[in-house]
Coordinates of C-alpha atoms in Angstrom, one line a residue:
X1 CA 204.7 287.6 122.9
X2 CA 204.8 284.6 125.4
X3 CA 207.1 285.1 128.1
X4 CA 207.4 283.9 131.7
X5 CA 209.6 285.5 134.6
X6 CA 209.8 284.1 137.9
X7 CA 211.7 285.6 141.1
X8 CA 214.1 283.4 142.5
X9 CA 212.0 281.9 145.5
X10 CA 209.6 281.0 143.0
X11 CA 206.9 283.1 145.0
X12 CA 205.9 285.4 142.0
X13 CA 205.7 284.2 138.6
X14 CA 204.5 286.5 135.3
X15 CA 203.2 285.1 132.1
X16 CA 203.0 288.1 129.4
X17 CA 200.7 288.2 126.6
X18 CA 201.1 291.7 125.8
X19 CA 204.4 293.8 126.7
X20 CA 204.4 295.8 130.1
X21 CA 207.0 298.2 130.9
X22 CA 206.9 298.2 134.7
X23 CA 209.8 295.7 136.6
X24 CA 208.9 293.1 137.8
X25 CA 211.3 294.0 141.1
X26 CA 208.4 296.4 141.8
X27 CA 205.4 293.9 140.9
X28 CA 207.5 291.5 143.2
X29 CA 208.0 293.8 146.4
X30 CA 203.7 295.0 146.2
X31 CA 202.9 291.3 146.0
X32 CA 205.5 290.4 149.0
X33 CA 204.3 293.1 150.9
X34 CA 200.8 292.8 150.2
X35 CA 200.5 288.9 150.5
X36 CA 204.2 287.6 152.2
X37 CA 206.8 286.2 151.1
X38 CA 205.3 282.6 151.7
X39 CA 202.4 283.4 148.9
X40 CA 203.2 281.9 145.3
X41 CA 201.3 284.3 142.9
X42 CA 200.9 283.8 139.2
X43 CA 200.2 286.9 137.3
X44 CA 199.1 287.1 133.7
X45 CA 198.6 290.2 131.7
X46 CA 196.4 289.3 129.1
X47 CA 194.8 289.5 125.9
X48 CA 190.8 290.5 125.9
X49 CA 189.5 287.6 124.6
X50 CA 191.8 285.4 127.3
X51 CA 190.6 287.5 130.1
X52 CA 187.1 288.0 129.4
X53 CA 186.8 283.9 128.4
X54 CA 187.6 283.6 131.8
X55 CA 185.4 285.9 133.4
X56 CA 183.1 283.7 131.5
X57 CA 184.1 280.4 132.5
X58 CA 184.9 281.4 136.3
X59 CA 182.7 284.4 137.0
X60 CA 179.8 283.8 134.3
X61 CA 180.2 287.5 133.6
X62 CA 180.8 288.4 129.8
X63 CA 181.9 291.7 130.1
X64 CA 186.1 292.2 129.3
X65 CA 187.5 292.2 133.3
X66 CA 190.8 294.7 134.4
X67 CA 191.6 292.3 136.6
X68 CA 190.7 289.1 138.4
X69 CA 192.2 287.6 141.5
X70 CA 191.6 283.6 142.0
X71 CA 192.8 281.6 145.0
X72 CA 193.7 278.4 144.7
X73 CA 194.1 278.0 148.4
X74 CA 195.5 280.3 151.6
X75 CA 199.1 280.5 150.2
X76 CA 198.3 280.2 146.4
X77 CA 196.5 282.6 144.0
X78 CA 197.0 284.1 140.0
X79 CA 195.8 287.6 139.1
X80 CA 194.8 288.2 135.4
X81 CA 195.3 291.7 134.4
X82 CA 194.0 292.8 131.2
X83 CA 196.7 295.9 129.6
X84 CA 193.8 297.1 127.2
X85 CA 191.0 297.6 129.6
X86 CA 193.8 299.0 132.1
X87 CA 194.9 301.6 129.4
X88 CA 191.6 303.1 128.6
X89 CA 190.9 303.2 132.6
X90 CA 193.3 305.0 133.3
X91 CA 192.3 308.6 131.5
X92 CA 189.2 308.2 133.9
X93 CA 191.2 307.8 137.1
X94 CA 193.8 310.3 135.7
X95 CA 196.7 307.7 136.0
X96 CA 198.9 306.9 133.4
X97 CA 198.8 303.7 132.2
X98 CA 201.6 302.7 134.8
X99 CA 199.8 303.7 137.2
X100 CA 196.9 302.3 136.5
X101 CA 198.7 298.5 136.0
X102 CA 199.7 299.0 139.7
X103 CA 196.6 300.1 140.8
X104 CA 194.4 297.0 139.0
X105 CA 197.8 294.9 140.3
X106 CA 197.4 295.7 144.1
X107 CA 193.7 295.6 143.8
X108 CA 194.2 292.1 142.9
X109 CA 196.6 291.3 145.5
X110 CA 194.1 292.9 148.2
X111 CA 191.0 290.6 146.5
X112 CA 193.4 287.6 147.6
X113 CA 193.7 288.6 151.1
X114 CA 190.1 289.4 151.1
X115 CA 189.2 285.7 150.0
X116 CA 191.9 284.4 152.7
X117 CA 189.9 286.6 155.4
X118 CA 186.8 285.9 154.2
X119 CA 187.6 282.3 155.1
X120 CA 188.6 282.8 158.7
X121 CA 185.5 284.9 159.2
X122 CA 187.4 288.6 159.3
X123 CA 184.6 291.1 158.2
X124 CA 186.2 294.0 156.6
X125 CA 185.1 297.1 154.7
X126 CA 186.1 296.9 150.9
X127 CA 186.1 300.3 149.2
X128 CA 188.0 302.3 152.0
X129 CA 190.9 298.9 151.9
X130 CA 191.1 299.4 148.6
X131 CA 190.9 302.9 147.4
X132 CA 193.4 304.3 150.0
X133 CA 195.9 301.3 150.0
X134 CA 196.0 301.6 146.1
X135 CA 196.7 305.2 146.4
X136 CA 199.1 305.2 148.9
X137 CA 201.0 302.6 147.1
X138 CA 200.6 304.4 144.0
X139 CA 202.4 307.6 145.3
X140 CA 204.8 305.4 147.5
X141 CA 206.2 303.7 143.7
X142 CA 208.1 306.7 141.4
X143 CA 208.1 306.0 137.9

């Protein structure tokens, strides 16, 4: 299953490798909320050998990634989440696996706005960002 789906500003694009049940109206609103409506994101949900042949080639980490976030510049970036890792996850976070895809999805997005304010010298504290942003996103989104 290749498929591609794009909203119509062309400012978030999905390539899936493996079926997701989630809309991507609500992948679309996290990542315009989270990164702007000016950001182009490309988001792939992927296989475990694609995912983890990237963390190799990009990351020269061998281990199978839930996700990875890569900017290509300040208004550009693609997330790679990996449904497999995602699903067994999310039994240890008690999520469901919906839940969990959202949570790995808006971790990605924050990584990107890390990298941006990395770059302009912003110091900021990663685990509280994350963990409460993810959660409060998580309960905000009704499945």
């Amino acid at each position: 299953m290749n498929t591609t789906q794009a909203d119509s500003n062309n400012t978030v694009s999905f390539s899936f490798a493996v079926p997701i049940s989630i809309s991507f109206d609500t992948f679309s609103a996290i990542a315009q909320d989270i990164l702007g409506k000016k950001y182009t994101l490309d988001v792939l949900f992927a296989r475990q050998n694609q995912a983890q042949k990237l963390n190799i080639q990009y990351r020269n980490k061998t281990y199978i990634p839930n996700v990875l976030a890569f900017p290509l510049d300040v208004h550009t970036g693609q997330i790679v989440i990996t449904p497999a890792v995602a699903r067994k996850e999310a039994r240890d976070f008690n999520h469901t696996f919906d839940e969990h895809v959202i949570f790995l999805f808006i971790h990605g997005n924050e990584n990107l706005t890390i990298h941006f304010k990395y770059f302009v010298f912003f110091t900021i504290s990663f685990c509280n960002t994350h963990k409460h942003t993810e959660l409060g996103w998580i309960r905000h989104i009704h499945f």
